[in-house]
XYZ file of N, CA, C and O in Angstrom:
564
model
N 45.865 35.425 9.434
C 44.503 35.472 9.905
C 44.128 34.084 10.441
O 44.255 33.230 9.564
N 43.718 33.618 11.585
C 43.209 33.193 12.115
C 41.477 32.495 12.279
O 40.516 32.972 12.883
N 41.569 31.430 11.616
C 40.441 30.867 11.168
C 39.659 29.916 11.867
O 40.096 28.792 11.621
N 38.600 29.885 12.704
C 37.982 28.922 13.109
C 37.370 27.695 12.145
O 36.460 27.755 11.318
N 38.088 26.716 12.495
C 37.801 25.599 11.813
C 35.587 25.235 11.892
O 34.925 25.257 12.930
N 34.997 24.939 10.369
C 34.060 24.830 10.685
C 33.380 24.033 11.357
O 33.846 22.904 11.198
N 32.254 24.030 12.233
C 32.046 22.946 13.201
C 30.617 21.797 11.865
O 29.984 22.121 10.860
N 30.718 20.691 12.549
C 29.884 19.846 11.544
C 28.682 20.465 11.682
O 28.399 21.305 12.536
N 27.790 19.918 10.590
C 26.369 20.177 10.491
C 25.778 19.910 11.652
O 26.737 19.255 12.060
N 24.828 19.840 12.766
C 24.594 19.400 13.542
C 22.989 18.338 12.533
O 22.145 18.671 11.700
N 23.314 17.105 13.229
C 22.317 15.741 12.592
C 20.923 16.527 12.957
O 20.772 17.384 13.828
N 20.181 16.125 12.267
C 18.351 16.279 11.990
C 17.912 14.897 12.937
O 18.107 13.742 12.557
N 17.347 15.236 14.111
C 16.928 14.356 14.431
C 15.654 14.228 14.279
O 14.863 15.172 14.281
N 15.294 12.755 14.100
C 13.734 12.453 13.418
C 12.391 12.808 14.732
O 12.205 12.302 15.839
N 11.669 13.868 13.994
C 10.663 14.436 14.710
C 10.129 13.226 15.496
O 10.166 12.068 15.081
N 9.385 13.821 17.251
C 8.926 12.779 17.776
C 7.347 12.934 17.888
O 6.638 12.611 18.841
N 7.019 13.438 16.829
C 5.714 13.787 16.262
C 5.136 14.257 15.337
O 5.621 15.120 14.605
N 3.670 13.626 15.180
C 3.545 13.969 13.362
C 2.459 15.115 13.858
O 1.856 15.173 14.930
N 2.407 16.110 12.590
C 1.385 16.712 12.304
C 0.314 16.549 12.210
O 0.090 15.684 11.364
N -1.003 17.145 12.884
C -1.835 16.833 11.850
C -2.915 18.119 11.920
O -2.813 19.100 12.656
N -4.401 17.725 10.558
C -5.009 18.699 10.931
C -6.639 18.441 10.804
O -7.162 17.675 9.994
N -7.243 19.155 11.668
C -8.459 18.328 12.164
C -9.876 19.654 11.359
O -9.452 20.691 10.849
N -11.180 19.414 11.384
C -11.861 20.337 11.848
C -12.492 20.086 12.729
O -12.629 18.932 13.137
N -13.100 21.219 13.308
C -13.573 21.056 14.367
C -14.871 22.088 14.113
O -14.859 22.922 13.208
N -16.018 21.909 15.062
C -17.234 22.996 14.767
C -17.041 23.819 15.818
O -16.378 23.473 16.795
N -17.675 25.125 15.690
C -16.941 26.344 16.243
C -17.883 25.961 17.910
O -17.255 26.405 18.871
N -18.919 25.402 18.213
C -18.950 25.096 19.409
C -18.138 23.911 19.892
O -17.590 24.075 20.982
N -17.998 23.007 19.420
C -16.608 22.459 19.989
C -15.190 23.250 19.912
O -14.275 22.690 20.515
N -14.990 24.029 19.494
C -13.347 24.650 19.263
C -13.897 26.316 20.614
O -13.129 27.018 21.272
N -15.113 26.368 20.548
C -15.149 27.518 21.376
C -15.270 26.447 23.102
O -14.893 27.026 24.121
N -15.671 25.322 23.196
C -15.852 24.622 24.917
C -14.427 24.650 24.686
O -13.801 25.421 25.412
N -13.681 23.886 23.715
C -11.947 23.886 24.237
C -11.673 24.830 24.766
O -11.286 24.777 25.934
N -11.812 26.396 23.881
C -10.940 27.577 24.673
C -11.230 28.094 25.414
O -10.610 29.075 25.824
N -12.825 27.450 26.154
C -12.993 27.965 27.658
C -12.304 27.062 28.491
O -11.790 27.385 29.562
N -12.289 25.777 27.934
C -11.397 25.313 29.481
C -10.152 25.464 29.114
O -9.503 25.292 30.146
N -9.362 25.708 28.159
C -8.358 26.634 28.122
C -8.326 27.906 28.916
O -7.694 27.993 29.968
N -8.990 28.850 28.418
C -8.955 30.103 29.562
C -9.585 29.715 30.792
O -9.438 30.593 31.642
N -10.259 28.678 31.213
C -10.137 28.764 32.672
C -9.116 27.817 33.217
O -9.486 27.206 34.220
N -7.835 27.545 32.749
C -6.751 26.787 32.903
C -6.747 25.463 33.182
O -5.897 24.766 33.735
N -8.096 25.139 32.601
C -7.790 23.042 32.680
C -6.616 22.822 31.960
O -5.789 22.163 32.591
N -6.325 23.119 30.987
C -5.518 23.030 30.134
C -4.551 23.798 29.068
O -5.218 24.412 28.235
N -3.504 23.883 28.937
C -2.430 25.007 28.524
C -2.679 25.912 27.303
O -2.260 27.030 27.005
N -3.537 25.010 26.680
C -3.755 25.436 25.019
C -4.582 24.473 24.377
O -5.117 23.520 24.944
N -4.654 24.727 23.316
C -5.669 23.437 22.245
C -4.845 21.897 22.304
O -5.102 20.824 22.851
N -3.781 22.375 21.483
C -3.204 21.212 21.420
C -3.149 20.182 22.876
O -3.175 18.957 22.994
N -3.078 21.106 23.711
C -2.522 19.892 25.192
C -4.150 19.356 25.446
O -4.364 18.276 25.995
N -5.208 20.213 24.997
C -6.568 19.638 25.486
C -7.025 18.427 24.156
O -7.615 17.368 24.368
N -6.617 18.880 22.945
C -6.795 17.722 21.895
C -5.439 16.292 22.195
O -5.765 15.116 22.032
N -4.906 16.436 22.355
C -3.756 15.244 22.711
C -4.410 14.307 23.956
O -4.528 13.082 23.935
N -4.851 15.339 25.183
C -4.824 14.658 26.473
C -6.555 13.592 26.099
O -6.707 12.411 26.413
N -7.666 14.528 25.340
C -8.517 13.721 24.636
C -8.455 12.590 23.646
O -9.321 11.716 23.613
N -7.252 12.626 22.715
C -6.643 11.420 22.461
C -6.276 10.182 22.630
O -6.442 9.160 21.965
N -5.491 10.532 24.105
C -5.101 9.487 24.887
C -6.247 9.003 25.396
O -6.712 7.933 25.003
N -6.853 9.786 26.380
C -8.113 9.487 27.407
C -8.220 8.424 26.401
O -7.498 7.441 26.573
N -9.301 8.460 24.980
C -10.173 7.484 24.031
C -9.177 6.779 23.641
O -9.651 5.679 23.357
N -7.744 6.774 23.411
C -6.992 5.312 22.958
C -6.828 4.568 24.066
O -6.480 3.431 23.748
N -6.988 4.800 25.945
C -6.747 4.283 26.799
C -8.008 3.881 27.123
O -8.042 3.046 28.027
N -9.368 4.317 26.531
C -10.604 3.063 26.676
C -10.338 1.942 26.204
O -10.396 0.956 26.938
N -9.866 1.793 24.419
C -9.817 1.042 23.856
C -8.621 0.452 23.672
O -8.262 0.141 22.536
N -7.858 0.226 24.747
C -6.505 -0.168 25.364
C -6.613 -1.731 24.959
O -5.665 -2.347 24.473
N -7.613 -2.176 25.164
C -7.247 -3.913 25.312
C -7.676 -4.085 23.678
O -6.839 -4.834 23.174
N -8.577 -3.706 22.773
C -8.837 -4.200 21.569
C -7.653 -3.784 20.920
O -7.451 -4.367 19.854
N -6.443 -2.577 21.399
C -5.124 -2.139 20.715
C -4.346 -3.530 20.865
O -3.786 -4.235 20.026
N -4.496 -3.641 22.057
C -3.186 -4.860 22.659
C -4.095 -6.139 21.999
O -3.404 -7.143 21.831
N -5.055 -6.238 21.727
C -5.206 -7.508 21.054
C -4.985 -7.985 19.242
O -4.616 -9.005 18.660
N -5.491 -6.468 18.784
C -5.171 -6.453 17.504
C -3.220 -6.286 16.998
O -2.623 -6.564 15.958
N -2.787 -5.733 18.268
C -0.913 -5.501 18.246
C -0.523 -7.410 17.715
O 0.210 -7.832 16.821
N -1.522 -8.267 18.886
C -0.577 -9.246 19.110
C -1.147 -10.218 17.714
O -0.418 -11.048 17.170
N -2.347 -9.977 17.344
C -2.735 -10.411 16.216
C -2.272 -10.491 14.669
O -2.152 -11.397 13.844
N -2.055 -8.978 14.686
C -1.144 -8.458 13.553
C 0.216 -8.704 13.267
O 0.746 -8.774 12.158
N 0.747 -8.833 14.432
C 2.246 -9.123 14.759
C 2.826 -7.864 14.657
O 3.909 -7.918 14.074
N 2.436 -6.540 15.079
C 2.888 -5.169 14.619
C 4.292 -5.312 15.791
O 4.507 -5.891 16.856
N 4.727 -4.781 15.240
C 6.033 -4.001 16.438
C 5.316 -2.712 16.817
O 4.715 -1.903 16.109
N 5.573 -2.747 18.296
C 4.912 -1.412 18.868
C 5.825 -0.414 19.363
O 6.391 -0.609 20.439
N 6.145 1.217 18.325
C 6.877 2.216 18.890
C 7.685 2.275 17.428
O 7.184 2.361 16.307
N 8.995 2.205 17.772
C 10.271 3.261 16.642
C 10.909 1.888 16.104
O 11.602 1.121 16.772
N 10.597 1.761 14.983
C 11.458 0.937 13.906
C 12.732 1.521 13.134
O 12.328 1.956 12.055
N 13.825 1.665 13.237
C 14.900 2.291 12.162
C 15.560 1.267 11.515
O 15.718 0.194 12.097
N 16.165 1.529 9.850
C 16.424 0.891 9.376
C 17.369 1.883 8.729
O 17.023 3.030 8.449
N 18.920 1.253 8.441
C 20.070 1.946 8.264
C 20.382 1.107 6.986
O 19.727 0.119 6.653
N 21.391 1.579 6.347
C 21.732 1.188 4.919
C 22.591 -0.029 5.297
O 22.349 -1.198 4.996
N 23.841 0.527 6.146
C 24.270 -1.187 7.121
C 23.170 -2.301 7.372
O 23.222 -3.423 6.869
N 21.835 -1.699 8.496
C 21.052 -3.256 8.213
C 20.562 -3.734 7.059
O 20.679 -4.942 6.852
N 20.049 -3.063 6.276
C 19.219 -3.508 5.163
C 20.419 -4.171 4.298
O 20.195 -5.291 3.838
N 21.919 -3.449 3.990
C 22.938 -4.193 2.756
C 23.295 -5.810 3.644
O 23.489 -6.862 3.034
N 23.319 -5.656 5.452
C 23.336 -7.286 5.791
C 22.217 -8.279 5.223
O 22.299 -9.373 4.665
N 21.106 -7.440 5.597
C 19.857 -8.564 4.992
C 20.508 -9.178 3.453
O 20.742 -10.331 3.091
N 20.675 -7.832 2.751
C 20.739 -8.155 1.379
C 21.979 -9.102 1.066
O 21.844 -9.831 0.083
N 22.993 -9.169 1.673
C 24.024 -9.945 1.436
C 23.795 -11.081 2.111
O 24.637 -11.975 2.016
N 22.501 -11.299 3.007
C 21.982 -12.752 3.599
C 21.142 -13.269 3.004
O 20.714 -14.371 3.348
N 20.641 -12.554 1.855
C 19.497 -13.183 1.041
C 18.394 -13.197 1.475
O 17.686 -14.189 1.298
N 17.832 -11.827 2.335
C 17.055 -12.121 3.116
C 16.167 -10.871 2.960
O 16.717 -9.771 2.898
N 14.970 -10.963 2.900
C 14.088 -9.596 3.308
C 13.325 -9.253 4.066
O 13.503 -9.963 5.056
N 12.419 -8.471 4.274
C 11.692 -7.937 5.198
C 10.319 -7.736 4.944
O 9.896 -7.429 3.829
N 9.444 -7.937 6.168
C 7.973 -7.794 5.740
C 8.136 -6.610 7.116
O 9.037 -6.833 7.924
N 7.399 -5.600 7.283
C 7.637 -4.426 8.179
C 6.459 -3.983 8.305
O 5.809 -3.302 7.512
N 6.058 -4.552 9.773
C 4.398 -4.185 10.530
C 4.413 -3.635 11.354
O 4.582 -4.562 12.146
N 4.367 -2.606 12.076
C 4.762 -1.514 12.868
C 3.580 -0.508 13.195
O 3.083 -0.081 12.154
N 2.879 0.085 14.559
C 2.242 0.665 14.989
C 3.054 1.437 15.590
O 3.609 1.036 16.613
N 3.336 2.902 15.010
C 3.901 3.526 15.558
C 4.687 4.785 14.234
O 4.103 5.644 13.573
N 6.250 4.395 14.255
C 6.956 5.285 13.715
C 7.946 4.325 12.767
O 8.699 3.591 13.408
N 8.007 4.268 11.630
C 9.393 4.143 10.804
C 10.141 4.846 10.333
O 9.620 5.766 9.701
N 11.267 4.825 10.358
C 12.218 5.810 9.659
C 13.657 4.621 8.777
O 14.165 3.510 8.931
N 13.725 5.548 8.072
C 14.672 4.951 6.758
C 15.413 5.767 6.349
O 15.075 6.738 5.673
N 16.845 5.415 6.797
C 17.755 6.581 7.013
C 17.875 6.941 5.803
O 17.588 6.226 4.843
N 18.528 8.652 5.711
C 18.540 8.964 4.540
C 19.766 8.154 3.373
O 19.678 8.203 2.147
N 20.495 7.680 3.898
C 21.680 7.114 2.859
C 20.729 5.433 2.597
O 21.400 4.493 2.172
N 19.807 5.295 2.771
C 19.106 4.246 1.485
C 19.139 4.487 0.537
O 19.606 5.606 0.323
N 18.804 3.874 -0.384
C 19.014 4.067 -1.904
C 17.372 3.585 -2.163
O 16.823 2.721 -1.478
N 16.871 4.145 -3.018
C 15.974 3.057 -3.625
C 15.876 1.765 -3.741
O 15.005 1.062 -3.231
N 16.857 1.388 -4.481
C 17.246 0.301 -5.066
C 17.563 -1.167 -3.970
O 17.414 -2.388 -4.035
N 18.091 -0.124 -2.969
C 18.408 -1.262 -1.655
C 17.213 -1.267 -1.039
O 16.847 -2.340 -0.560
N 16.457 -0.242 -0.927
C 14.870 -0.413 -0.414
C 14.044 -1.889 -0.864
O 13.500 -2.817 -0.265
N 14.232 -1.611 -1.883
C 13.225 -2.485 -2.919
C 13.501 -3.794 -2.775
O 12.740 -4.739 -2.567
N 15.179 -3.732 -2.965
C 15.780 -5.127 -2.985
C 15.631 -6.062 -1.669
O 15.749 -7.287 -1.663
N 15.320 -5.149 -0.445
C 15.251 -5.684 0.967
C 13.980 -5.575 2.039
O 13.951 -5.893 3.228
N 12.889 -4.984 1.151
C 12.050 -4.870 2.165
C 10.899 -5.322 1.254
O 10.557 -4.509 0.395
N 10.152 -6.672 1.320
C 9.181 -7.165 0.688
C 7.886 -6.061 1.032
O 8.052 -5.074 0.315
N 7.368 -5.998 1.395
C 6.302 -5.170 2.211
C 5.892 -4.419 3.633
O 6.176 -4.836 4.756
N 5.288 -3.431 3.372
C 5.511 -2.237 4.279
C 4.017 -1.690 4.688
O 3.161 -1.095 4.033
N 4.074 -2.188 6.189
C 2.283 -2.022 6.675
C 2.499 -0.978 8.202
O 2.662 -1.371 9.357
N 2.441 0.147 7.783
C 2.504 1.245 8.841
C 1.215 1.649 9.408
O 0.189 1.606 8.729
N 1.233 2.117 10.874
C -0.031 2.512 10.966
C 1.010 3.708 12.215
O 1.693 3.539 13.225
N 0.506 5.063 11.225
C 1.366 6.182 12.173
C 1.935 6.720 10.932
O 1.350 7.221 9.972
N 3.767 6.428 11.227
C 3.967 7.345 10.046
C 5.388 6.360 9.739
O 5.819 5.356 10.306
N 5.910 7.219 8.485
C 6.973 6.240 7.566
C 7.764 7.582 7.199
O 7.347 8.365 6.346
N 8.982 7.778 7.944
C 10.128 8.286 7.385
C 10.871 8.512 6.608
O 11.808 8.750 7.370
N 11.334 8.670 5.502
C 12.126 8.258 4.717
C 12.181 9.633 3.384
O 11.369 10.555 3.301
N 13.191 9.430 2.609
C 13.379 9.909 1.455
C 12.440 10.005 0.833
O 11.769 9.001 1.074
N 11.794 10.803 -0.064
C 10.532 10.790 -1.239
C 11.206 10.226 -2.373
O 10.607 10.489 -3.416
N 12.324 9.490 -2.544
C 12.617 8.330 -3.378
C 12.295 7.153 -3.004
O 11.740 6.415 -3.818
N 12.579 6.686 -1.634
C 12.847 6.090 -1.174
C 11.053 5.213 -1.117
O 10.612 4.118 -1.466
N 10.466 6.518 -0.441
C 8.661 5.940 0.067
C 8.270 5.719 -1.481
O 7.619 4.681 -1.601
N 8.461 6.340 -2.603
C 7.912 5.910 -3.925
C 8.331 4.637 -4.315
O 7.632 3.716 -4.738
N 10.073 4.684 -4.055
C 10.062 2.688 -4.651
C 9.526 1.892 -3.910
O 9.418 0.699 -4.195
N 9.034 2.492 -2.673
C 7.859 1.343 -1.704
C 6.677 1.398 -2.210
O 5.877 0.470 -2.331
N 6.533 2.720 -2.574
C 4.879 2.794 -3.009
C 4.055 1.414 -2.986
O 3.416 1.130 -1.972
N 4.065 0.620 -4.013
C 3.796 -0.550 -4.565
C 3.456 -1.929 -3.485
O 2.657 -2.859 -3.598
N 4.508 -1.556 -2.356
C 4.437 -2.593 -1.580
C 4.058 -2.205 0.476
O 4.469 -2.735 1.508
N 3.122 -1.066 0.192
C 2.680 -0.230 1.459
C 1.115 -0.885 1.015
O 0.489 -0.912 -0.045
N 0.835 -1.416 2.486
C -0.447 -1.511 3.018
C -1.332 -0.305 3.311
O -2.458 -0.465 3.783
């Protein structure tokens, strides 16, 4: 018998968006789904997103001033068990300010978390193991 060898897992790649959930009052959620049904826009979501942007692109320059203030990194931070065990074998750690997205691959350990990342100031979202975000707990802004 003739066996097809199994093919690998295919990798989880890290969502390029978070959830979320809002209320809304039924005359605002009823103007959305008229300009929805009269095709300004595809659906809720594309009319709540594109309103999003519009109001983060007023306040475009107080973003870019508070980015350069804060010292945030702006967009996708990853951190692999390779970088974090170099830090750690350099004696070295991390303070991690980021507007945007972190992720912390799953083969961290706690323990290497803790040992390598002094503090953790996200604004967006933080990836990682639910071991992993608890031994941060302590040291999240």
């Amino acid at each position: 018998m003739n066996r097809k060898p199994l093919s690998p897992a295919p990798k989880t790649k890290p969502a390029d968006s978070e959830k979320i959930t809002i209320n809304l009052g039924f005359v605002d959620l009823g103007q959305i789904d008229l300009l929805v049904a009269e095709g300004f826009y595809g659906n809720r979501s594309d009319f709540i997103r594109t309103a999003i942007r519009n109001q983060a692109a007023s306040h475009a320059d107080v973003v870019k001033q508070a980015v350069a203030r804060k010292m945030l990194v702006l967009g996708l931070q990853h951190f692999s068990a390779a970088d974090l065990r170099a830090l750690q074998a350099a004696h070295q750690t991390l303070q991690v300010r980021v507007l945007g997205l972190v992720t912390i691959a799953d083969d961290v350990s706690p323990e290497l978390a803790r040992a390598t990342i002094d503090s953790l100031d996200v604004l967006g979202a933080l990836h990682a193991s639910p071991a992993v975000k608890a031994a941060l707990a302590d040291r999240q802004r």
